[in-house]
PDB file of C-alpha atoms in Angstrom:
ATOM      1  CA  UNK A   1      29.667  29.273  21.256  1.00  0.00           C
ATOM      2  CA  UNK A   2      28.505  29.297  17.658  1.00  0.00           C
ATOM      3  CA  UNK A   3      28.535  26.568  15.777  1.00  0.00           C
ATOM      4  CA  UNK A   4      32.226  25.138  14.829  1.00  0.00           C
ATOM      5  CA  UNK A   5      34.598  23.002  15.975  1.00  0.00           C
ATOM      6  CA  UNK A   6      37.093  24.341  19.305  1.00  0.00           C
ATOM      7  CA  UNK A   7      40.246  22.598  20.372  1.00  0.00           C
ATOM      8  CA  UNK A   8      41.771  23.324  23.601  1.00  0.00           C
ATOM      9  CA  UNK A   9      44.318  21.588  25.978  1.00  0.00           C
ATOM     10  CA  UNK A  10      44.370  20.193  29.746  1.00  0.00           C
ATOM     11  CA  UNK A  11      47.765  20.763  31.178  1.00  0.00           C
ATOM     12  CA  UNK A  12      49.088  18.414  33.689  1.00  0.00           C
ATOM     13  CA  UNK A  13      52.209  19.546  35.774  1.00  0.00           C
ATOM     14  CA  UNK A  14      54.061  17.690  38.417  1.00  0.00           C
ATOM     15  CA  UNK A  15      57.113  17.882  39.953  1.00  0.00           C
ATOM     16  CA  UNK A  16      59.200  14.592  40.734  1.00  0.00           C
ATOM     17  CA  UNK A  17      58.019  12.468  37.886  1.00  0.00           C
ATOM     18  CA  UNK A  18      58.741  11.478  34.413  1.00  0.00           C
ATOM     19  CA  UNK A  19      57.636  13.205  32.295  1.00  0.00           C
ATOM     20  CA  UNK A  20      56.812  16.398  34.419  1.00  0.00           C
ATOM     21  CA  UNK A  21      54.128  17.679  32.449  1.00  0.00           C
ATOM     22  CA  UNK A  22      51.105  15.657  30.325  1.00  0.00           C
ATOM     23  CA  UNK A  23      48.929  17.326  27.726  1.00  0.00           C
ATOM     24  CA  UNK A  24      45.228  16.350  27.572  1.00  0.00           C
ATOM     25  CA  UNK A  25      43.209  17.832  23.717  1.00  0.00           C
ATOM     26  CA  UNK A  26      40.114  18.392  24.256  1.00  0.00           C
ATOM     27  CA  UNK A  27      38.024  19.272  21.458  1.00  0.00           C
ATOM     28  CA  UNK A  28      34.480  20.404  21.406  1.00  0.00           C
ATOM     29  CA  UNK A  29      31.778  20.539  18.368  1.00  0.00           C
ATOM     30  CA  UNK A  30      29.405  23.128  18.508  1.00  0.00           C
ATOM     31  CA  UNK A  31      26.174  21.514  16.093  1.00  0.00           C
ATOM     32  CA  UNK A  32      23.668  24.682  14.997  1.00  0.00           C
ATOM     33  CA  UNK A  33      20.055  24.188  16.685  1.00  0.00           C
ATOM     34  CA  UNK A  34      17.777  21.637  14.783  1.00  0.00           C
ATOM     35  CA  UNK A  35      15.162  24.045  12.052  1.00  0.00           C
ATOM     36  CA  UNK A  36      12.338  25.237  13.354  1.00  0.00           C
ATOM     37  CA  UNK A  37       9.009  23.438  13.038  1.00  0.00           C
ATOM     38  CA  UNK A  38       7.383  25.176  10.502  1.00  0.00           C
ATOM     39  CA  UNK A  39       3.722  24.434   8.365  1.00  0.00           C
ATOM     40  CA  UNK A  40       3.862  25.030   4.839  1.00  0.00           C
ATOM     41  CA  UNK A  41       0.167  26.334   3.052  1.00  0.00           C
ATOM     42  CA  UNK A  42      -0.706  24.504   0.358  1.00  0.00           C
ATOM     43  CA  UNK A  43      -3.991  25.175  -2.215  1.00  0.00           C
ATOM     44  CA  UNK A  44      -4.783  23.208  -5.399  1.00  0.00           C
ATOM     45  CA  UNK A  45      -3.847  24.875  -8.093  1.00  0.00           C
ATOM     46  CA  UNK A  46      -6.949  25.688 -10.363  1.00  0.00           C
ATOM     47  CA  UNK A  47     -10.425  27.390 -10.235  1.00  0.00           C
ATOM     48  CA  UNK A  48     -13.672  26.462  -8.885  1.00  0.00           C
ATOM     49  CA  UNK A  49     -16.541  27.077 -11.269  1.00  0.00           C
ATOM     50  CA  UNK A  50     -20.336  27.528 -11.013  1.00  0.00           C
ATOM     51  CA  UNK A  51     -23.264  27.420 -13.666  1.00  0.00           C
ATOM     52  CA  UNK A  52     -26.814  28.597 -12.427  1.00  0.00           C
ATOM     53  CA  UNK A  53     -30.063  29.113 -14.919  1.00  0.00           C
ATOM     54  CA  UNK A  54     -31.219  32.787 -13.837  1.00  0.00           C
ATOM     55  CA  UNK A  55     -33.691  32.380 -11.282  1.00  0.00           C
ATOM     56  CA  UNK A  56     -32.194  29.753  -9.684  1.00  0.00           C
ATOM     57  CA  UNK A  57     -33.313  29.664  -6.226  1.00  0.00           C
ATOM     58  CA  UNK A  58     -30.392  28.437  -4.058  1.00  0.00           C
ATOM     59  CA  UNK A  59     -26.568  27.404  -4.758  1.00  0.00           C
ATOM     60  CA  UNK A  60     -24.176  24.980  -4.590  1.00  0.00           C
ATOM     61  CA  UNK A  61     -20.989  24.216  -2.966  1.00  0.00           C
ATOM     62  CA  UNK A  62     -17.895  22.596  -3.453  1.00  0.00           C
ATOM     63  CA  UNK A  63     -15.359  20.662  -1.003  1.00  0.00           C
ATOM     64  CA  UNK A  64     -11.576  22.058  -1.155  1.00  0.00           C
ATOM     65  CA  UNK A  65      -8.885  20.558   0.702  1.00  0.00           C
ATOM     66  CA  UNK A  66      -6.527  23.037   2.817  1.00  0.00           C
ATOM     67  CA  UNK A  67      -2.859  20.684   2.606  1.00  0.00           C
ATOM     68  CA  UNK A  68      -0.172  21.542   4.918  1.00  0.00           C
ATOM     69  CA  UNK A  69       3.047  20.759   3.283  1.00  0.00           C
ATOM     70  CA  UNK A  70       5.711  21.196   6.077  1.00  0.00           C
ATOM     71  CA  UNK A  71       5.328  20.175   9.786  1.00  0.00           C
ATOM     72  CA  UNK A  72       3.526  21.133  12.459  1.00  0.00           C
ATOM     73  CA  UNK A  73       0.224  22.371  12.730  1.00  0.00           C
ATOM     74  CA  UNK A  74      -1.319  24.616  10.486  1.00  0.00           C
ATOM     75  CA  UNK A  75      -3.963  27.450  11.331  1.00  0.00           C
ATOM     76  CA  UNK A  76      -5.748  29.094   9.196  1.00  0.00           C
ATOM     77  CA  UNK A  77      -8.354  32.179   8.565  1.00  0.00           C
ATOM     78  CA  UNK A  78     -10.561  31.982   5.491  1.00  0.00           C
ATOM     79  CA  UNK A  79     -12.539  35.095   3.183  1.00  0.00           C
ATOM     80  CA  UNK A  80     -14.361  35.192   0.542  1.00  0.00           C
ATOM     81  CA  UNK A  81     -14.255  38.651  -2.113  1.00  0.00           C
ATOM     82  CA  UNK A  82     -15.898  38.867  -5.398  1.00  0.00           C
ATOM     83  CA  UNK A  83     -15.399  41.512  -8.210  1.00  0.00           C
ATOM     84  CA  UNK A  84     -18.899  42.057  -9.183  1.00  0.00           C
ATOM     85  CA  UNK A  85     -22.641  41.286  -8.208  1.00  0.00           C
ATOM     86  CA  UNK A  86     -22.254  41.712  -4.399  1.00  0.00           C
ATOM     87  CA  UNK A  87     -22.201  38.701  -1.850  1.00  0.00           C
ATOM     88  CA  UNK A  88     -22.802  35.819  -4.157  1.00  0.00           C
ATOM     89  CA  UNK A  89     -19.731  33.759  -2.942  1.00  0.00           C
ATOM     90  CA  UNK A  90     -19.066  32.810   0.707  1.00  0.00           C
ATOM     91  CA  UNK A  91     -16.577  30.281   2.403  1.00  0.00           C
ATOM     92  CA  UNK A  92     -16.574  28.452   5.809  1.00  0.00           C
ATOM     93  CA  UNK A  93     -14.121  26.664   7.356  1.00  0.00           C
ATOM     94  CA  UNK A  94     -15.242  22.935   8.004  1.00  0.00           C
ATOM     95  CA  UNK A  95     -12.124  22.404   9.918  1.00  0.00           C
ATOM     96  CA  UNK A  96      -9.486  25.036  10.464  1.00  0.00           C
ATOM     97  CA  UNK A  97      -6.493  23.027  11.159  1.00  0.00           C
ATOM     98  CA  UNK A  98      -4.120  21.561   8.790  1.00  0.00           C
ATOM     99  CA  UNK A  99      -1.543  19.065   9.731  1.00  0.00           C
ATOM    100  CA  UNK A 100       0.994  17.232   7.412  1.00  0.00           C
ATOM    101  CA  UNK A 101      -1.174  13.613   7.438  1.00  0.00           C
ATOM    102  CA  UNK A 102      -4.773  15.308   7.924  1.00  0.00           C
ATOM    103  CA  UNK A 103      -5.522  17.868   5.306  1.00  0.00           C
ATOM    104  CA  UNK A 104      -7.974  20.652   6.085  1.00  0.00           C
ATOM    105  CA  UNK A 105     -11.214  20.832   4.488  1.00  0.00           C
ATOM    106  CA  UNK A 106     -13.421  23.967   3.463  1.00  0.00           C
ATOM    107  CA  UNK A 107     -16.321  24.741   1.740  1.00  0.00           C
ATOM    108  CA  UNK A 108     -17.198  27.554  -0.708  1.00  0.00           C
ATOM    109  CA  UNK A 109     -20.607  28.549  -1.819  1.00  0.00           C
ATOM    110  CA  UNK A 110     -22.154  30.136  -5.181  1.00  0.00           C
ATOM    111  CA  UNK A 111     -25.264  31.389  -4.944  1.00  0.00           C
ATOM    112  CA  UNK A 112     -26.988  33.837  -7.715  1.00  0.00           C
ATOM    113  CA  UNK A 113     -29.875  34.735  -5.479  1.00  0.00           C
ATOM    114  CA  UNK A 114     -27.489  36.831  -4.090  1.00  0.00           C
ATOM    115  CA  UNK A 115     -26.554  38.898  -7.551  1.00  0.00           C
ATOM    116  CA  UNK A 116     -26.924  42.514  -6.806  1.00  0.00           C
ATOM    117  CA  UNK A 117     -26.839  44.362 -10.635  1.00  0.00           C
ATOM    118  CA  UNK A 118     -29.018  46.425 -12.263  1.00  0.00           C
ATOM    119  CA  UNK A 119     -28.300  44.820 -15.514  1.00  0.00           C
ATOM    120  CA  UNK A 120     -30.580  41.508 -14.335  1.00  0.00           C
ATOM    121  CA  UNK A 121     -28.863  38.335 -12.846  1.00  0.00           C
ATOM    122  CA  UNK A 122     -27.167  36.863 -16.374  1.00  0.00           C
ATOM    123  CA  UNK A 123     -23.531  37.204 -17.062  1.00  0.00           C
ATOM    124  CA  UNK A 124     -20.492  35.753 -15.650  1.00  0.00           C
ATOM    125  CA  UNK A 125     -19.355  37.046 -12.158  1.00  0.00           C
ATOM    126  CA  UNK A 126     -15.720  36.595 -10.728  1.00  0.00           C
ATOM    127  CA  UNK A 127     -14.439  36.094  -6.631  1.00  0.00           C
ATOM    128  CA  UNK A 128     -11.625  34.399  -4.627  1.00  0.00           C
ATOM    129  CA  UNK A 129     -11.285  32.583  -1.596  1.00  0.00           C
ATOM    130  CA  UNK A 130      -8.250  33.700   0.314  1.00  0.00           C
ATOM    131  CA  UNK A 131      -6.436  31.257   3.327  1.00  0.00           C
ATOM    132  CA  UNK A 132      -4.547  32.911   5.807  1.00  0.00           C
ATOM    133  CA  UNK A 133      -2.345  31.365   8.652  1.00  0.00           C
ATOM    134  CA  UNK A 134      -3.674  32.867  11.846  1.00  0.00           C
ATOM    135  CA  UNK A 135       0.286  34.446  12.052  1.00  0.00           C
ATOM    136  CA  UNK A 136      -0.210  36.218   8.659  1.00  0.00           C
ATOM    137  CA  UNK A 137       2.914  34.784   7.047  1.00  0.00           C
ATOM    138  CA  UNK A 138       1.379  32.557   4.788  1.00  0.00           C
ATOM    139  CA  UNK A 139      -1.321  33.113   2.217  1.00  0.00           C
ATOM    140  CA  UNK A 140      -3.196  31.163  -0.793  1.00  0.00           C
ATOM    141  CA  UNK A 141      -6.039  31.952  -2.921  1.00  0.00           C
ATOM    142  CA  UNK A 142      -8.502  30.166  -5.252  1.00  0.00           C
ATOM    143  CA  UNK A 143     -10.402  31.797  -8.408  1.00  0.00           C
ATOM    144  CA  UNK A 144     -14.102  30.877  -8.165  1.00  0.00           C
ATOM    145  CA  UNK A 145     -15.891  31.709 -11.532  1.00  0.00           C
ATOM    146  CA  UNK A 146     -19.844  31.669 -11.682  1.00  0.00           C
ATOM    147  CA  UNK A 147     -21.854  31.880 -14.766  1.00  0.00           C
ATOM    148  CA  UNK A 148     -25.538  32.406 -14.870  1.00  0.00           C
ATOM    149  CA  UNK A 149     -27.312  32.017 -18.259  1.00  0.00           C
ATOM    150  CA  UNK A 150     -30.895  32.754 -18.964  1.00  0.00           C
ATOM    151  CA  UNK A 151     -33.845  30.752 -18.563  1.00  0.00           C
ATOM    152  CA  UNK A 152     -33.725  28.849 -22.492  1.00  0.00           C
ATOM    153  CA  UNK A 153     -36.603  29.265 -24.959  1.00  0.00           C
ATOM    154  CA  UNK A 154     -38.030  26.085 -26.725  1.00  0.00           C
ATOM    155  CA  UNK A 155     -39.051  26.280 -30.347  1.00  0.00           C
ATOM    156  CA  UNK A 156     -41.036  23.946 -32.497  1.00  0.00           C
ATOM    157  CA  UNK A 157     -40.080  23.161 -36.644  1.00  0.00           C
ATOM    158  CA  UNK A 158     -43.599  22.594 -36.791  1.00  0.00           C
ATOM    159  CA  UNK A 159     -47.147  24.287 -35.870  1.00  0.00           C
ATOM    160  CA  UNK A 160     -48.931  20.973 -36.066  1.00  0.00           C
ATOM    161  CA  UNK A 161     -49.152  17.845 -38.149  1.00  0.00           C
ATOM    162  CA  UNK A 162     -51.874  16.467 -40.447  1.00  0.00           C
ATOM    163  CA  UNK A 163     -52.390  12.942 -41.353  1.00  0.00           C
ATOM    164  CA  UNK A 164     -54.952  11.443 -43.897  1.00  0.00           C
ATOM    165  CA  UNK A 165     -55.553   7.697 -43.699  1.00  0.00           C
ATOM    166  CA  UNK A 166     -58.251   5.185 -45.314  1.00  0.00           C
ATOM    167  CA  UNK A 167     -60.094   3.101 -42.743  1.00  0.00           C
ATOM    168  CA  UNK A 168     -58.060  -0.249 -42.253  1.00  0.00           C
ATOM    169  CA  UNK A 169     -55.197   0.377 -44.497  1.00  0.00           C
ATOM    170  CA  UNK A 170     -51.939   0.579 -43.746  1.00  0.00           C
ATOM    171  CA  UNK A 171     -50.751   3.343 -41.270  1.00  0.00           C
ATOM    172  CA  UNK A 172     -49.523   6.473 -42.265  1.00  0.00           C
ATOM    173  CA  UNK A 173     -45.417   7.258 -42.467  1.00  0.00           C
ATOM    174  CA  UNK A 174     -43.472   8.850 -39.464  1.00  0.00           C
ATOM    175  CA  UNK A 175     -43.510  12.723 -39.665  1.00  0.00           C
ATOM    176  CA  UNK A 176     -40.837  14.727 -37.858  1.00  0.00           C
ATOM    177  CA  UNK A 177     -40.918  17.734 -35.290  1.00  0.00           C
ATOM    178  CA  UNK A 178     -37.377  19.466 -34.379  1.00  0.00           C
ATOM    179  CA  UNK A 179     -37.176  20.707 -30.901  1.00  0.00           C
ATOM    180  CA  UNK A 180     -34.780  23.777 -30.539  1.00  0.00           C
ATOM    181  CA  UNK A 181     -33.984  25.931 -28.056  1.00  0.00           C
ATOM    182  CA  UNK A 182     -32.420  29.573 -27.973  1.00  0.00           C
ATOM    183  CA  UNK A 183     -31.203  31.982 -25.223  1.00  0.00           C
ATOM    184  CA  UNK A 184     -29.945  29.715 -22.599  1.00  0.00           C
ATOM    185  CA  UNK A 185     -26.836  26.823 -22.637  1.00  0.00           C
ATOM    186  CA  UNK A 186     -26.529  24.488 -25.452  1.00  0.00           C
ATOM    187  CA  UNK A 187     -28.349  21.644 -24.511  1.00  0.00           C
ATOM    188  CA  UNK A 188     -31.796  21.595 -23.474  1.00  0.00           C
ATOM    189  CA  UNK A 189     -33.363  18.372 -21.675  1.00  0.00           C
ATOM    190  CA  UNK A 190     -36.932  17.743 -22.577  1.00  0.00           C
ATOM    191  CA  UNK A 191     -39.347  15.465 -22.803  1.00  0.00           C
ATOM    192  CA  UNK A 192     -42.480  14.665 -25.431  1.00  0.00           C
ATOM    193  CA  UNK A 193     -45.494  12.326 -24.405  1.00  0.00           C
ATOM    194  CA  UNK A 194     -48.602  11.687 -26.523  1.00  0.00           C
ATOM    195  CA  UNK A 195     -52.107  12.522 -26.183  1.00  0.00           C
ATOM    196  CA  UNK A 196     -55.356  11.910 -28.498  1.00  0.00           C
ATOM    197  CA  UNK A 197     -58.038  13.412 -27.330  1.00  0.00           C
ATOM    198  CA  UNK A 198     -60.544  11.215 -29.115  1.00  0.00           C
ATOM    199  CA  UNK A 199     -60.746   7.683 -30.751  1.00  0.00           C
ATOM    200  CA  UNK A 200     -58.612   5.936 -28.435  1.00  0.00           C
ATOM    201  CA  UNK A 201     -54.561   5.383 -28.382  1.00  0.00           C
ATOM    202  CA  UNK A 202     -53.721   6.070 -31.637  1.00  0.00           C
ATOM    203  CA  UNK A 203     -51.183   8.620 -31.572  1.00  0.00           C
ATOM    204  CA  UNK A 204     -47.528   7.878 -30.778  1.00  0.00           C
ATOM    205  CA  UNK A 205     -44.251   9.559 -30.363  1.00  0.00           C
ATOM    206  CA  UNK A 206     -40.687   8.718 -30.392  1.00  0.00           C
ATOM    207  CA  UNK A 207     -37.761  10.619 -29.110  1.00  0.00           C
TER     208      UNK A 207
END
């Protein structure tokens, strides 16, 4: 039967008695089958980004969490594709199995070592990571962006620095050097330590 509701009848029939015949409904309800257990692929939504200095000798990876958002349990196939620059990106699988109360977790890799172009390793290369259930009904994808910049130059305001004093007066006022930097991200990190190469520790520096 499909699902519904069916009425029917027992008849009862005898002869000698009062009444001679008795009626029994009967009634049957036909409920449909409960849904099928189904997982439901879930990716954050988003993009994974990457910044390298070119010649960068290895990569870096980043932790992304596989949720399964309907029941059951979840398996999954993972790739990695990129647009330009060759086999810079890759993805593994830490764990691939996704239920509803344990999320999944993968890993995906940037590495510029990898850059294949003839136009040197700088620029800003583009891939995906795609997530398959291992039926092929389901699929999800993240962006993964890496940018590699070039190796920054460092520039001095100044070529040197001359000071005139008189023997035990007072000291002489601060001068200033500007550090600066061109051809690589905005900010630099550096460093400045003093050395005198004769008459003892007399020269300072501040940063």
């Amino acid at each position: 039967l499909q699902p519904g509701s069916y009425t029917g009848a027992i008849t009862v029939n005898a002869t000698n008695t009062n009444p001679t015949t008795q009626t029994v409904p009967v009634m049957v309800q036909v409920d449909p089958p409960p849904p099928t257990v189904a997982p439901v692929l879930s990716l954050p939504t988003g993009q994974l980004s990457f910044s390298f200095v070119q010649g960068a000798s290895g990569g870096s990876c980043q932790l992304v969490e596989v949720n399964n958002q309907g029941s059951g349990t979840l398996n999954f196939d993972v790739s990695a594709s990129t647009q330009l620059g060759g086999n810079w990106l890759s993805v593994t699988a830490l764990d691939p199995i996704a239920t509803p109360a344990s999320p999944a977790t993968i890993s995906v890799c940037a590495n510029p070592a990898q850059v294949i172009n003839s136009a040197g390793q700088v620029g800003t290369y583009i891939g995906q990571v795609q997530v398959i259930s291992t039926d092929g009904s389901q699929s999800a994808h993240i962006a993964v962006v890496m940018a590699v910049s070039a190796v920054p130059n460092i520039l001095l305001s100044r070529s040197g620095l001359t000071f005139t004093v008189v023997q035990n007066g007072p000291g002489t006022p601060d001068d200033v050097v500007g550090v600066l930097t061109t051809g690589g991200p905005d900010t630099l990190n550096w460093t400045a330590s003093p050395t005198a190469l004769s008459g003892g520790n007399w020269l300072k520096v501040l940063t």
